[in-house]
């Protein structure tokens, strides 16, 4: 487990790591700081044995396009190709083939929702690819995001009207978006996963 981002009264200068070995977990240890320093309101995904910290606010509350990559095997950070735009609260997940997908996010300190959709496979590509955006009427960030049967599901999220209940489904094979059944109530900044 890597605790690299977040908000506190004093932004951390370092990263905390916790590793488990069989049934005996180790204690927390300190890893090097993120390359751009304290970062919050990010999206974080893992693929290919590395952790990817996408976008967010830096220590000066500037919105960034940074892709910060942590390799736990070497306890080192590198930078990946910048996101096409500076964003925060990105909806992000990883497809079965290791492709990272950003499916909607927020821009600016006014929390402007965008539906931009981008993919990048760190194993085979050197840059992000722009895909069909989420429909403008349902664009949002801060949604719970996962992959089910090869399709990206974004549940809930946030835009200027507040928490939303929409569920949007992106099919990477056809590069299309469809609507799913709405959540019973609006949710944003939620926690979730695919079982």
Short mmCIF file of C-alpha atoms in Angstrom, two decimals:
data_model
loop_
_atom_site.label_atom_id
_atom_site.label_comp_id
_atom_site.label_asym_id
_atom_site.label_seq_id
_atom_site.Cartn_x
_atom_site.Cartn_y
_atom_site.Cartn_z
CA UNK A 1 0.00 0.00 0.00
CA UNK A 2 1.38 3.38 -1.01
CA UNK A 3 0.09 6.53 0.71
CA UNK A 4 1.39 9.27 -1.55
CA UNK A 5 -1.26 11.95 -1.88
CA UNK A 6 -3.84 13.67 0.23
CA UNK A 7 -4.57 16.76 2.23
CA UNK A 8 -3.46 17.70 5.71
CA UNK A 9 -2.73 20.94 7.51
CA UNK A 10 0.90 20.51 6.46
CA UNK A 11 1.35 18.78 3.08
CA UNK A 12 3.72 15.82 3.40
CA UNK A 13 7.17 16.05 1.91
CA UNK A 14 7.55 12.28 1.82
CA UNK A 15 5.59 9.18 0.84
CA UNK A 16 4.57 6.39 3.18
CA UNK A 17 4.74 2.75 2.07
CA UNK A 18 3.40 -0.40 3.65
CA UNK A 19 4.27 -3.79 2.26
CA UNK A 20 2.91 -7.17 3.27
CA UNK A 21 4.95 -10.35 3.18
CA UNK A 22 2.81 -13.47 3.44
CA UNK A 23 0.80 -13.20 6.68
CA UNK A 24 3.23 -10.84 8.41
CA UNK A 25 2.83 -7.20 7.33
CA UNK A 26 5.82 -4.95 7.75
CA UNK A 27 5.82 -1.56 9.39
CA UNK A 28 5.29 1.64 7.44
CA UNK A 29 8.42 3.01 5.85
CA UNK A 30 9.27 6.28 4.12
CA UNK A 31 9.89 6.48 0.39
CA UNK A 32 11.11 9.44 -1.67
CA UNK A 33 8.81 12.43 -2.09
CA UNK A 34 6.69 12.86 -5.19
CA UNK A 35 8.66 14.51 -8.02
CA UNK A 36 6.49 17.65 -8.08
CA UNK A 37 6.03 17.75 -4.31
CA UNK A 38 2.80 17.64 -2.36
CA UNK A 39 -0.11 16.70 -4.64
CA UNK A 40 -3.80 16.23 -3.88
CA UNK A 41 -7.17 15.61 -5.59
CA UNK A 42 -5.44 13.16 -7.92
CA UNK A 43 -6.48 9.93 -9.54
CA UNK A 44 -4.29 6.93 -8.73
CA UNK A 45 -4.09 3.64 -10.62
CA UNK A 46 -1.72 0.69 -10.66
CA UNK A 47 -0.57 -1.40 -13.60
CA UNK A 48 2.54 -3.33 -14.55
CA UNK A 49 3.80 -3.26 -10.97
CA UNK A 50 3.87 0.54 -10.82
CA UNK A 51 1.63 3.21 -9.30
CA UNK A 52 0.50 6.18 -11.42
CA UNK A 53 -0.55 9.49 -9.83
CA UNK A 54 -2.54 11.49 -12.37
CA UNK A 55 -3.10 15.26 -12.31
CA UNK A 56 -4.37 17.03 -9.19
CA UNK A 57 -3.42 20.21 -7.33
CA UNK A 58 0.20 20.91 -6.45
CA UNK A 59 1.35 22.53 -3.23
CA UNK A 60 0.50 25.99 -4.62
CA UNK A 61 -3.04 24.84 -5.60
CA UNK A 62 -2.18 24.96 -9.30
CA UNK A 63 -3.94 22.31 -11.40
CA UNK A 64 -1.33 20.06 -13.01
CA UNK A 65 -1.06 17.71 -15.99
CA UNK A 66 1.63 15.63 -14.29
CA UNK A 67 1.85 11.85 -14.45
CA UNK A 68 4.03 10.75 -11.53
CA UNK A 69 5.07 7.09 -11.57
CA UNK A 70 6.26 5.18 -8.51
CA UNK A 71 8.14 1.88 -8.82
CA UNK A 72 7.91 0.06 -5.47
CA UNK A 73 10.59 -2.43 -6.53
CA UNK A 74 13.20 0.35 -6.61
CA UNK A 75 11.41 2.94 -4.44
CA UNK A 76 11.92 5.54 -7.17
CA UNK A 77 9.75 8.05 -9.00
CA UNK A 78 9.79 8.97 -12.67
CA UNK A 79 7.60 11.21 -14.79
CA UNK A 80 5.31 9.88 -17.50
CA UNK A 81 3.88 11.72 -20.50
CA UNK A 82 1.83 14.70 -19.37
CA UNK A 83 -1.95 14.46 -19.52
CA UNK A 84 -3.42 16.34 -22.49
CA UNK A 85 -4.77 18.98 -20.07
CA UNK A 86 -4.26 19.91 -16.43
CA UNK A 87 -7.06 18.19 -14.48
CA UNK A 88 -8.09 17.19 -10.98
CA UNK A 89 -10.65 14.71 -9.62
CA UNK A 90 -10.14 12.56 -12.74
CA UNK A 91 -12.19 9.39 -13.16
CA UNK A 92 -9.49 6.81 -13.90
CA UNK A 93 -9.08 3.06 -14.06
CA UNK A 94 -7.04 0.39 -15.89
CA UNK A 95 -8.27 -1.88 -18.66
CA UNK A 96 -7.42 -5.60 -18.65
CA UNK A 97 -4.51 -5.06 -21.07
CA UNK A 98 -2.85 -2.51 -18.76
CA UNK A 99 -4.15 0.58 -20.55
CA UNK A 100 -4.81 3.51 -18.22
CA UNK A 101 -8.00 5.41 -19.02
CA UNK A 102 -9.13 8.82 -17.83
CA UNK A 103 -12.88 9.16 -18.39
CA UNK A 104 -13.93 12.66 -17.36
CA UNK A 105 -12.40 15.02 -14.83
CA UNK A 106 -12.49 18.58 -13.53
CA UNK A 107 -10.47 21.61 -14.58
CA UNK A 108 -9.60 24.91 -12.92
CA UNK A 109 -10.18 25.96 -9.33
CA UNK A 110 -13.81 26.59 -10.33
CA UNK A 111 -14.21 22.79 -10.64
CA UNK A 112 -15.34 22.88 -14.27
CA UNK A 113 -16.47 19.39 -15.31
CA UNK A 114 -15.13 18.01 -18.59
CA UNK A 115 -15.90 14.76 -20.39
CA UNK A 116 -12.50 14.34 -22.05
CA UNK A 117 -11.47 10.71 -22.37
CA UNK A 118 -7.82 9.66 -22.79
CA UNK A 119 -5.95 6.36 -22.84
CA UNK A 120 -2.30 5.39 -22.44
CA UNK A 121 -0.69 1.97 -22.25
CA UNK A 122 2.67 2.44 -20.49
CA UNK A 123 3.97 -0.87 -21.85
CA UNK A 124 3.39 -0.06 -25.53
CA UNK A 125 2.78 3.68 -25.99
CA UNK A 126 4.69 6.91 -25.42
CA UNK A 127 1.78 9.36 -25.27
CA UNK A 128 -1.89 9.72 -24.37
CA UNK A 129 -4.53 9.13 -27.04
CA UNK A 130 -7.74 11.18 -27.17
CA UNK A 131 -10.94 9.11 -27.32
CA UNK A 132 -14.64 9.91 -27.65
CA UNK A 133 -15.54 12.26 -24.78
CA UNK A 134 -18.22 11.56 -22.23
CA UNK A 135 -21.40 13.36 -23.40
CA UNK A 136 -21.28 17.01 -22.30
CA UNK A 137 -24.62 16.76 -20.47
CA UNK A 138 -23.18 14.18 -18.07
CA UNK A 139 -19.52 15.28 -17.92
CA UNK A 140 -18.12 15.09 -14.41
CA UNK A 141 -15.20 14.29 -12.16
CA UNK A 142 -14.89 12.60 -8.75
CA UNK A 143 -16.83 9.50 -9.84
CA UNK A 144 -16.29 5.89 -8.81
CA UNK A 145 -14.66 4.21 -11.81
CA UNK A 146 -14.01 0.58 -12.69
CA UNK A 147 -13.93 -1.94 -15.52
CA UNK A 148 -16.66 -4.56 -15.90
CA UNK A 149 -16.60 -6.99 -18.84
CA UNK A 150 -14.12 -4.77 -20.68
CA UNK A 151 -16.22 -1.62 -20.32
CA UNK A 152 -15.44 1.41 -18.16
CA UNK A 153 -18.20 2.32 -15.71
CA UNK A 154 -18.27 5.79 -14.12
CA UNK A 155 -20.81 5.90 -11.27
CA UNK A 156 -21.84 9.19 -9.74
CA UNK A 157 -19.47 12.13 -9.57
CA UNK A 158 -19.45 15.88 -9.23
CA UNK A 159 -20.19 18.88 -11.43
CA UNK A 160 -21.41 22.41 -10.84
CA UNK A 161 -24.87 21.19 -9.82
CA UNK A 162 -23.36 19.04 -7.05
CA UNK A 163 -23.26 15.28 -6.60
CA UNK A 164 -24.88 13.35 -9.45
CA UNK A 165 -26.47 9.91 -9.76
CA UNK A 166 -25.64 9.25 -13.42
CA UNK A 167 -23.88 6.08 -14.48
CA UNK A 168 -21.98 6.33 -17.77
CA UNK A 169 -20.44 3.37 -19.60
CA UNK A 170 -17.57 3.66 -22.07
CA UNK A 171 -16.79 0.81 -24.47
CA UNK A 172 -13.15 1.07 -25.60
CA UNK A 173 -13.74 -1.47 -28.37
CA UNK A 174 -16.30 0.77 -30.10
CA UNK A 175 -15.16 4.14 -28.65
CA UNK A 176 -18.74 4.90 -27.56
CA UNK A 177 -20.58 6.02 -24.43
CA UNK A 178 -23.97 4.79 -23.20
CA UNK A 179 -26.03 5.50 -20.10
CA UNK A 180 -26.42 2.92 -17.36
CA UNK A 181 -29.07 2.76 -14.63
CA UNK A 182 -28.75 5.72 -12.29
CA UNK A 183 -27.60 5.34 -8.71
CA UNK A 184 -30.38 5.57 -6.08
CA UNK A 185 -28.91 8.92 -5.00
CA UNK A 186 -26.19 11.33 -6.07
CA UNK A 187 -22.68 10.50 -4.88
CA UNK A 188 -19.30 12.14 -5.38
CA UNK A 189 -15.82 11.52 -3.99
CA UNK A 190 -17.07 7.99 -3.34
CA UNK A 191 -15.14 4.82 -2.72
CA UNK A 192 -15.81 1.74 -4.78
CA UNK A 193 -14.41 -1.20 -6.63
CA UNK A 194 -15.27 -4.05 -8.94
CA UNK A 195 -15.93 -7.44 -7.35
#
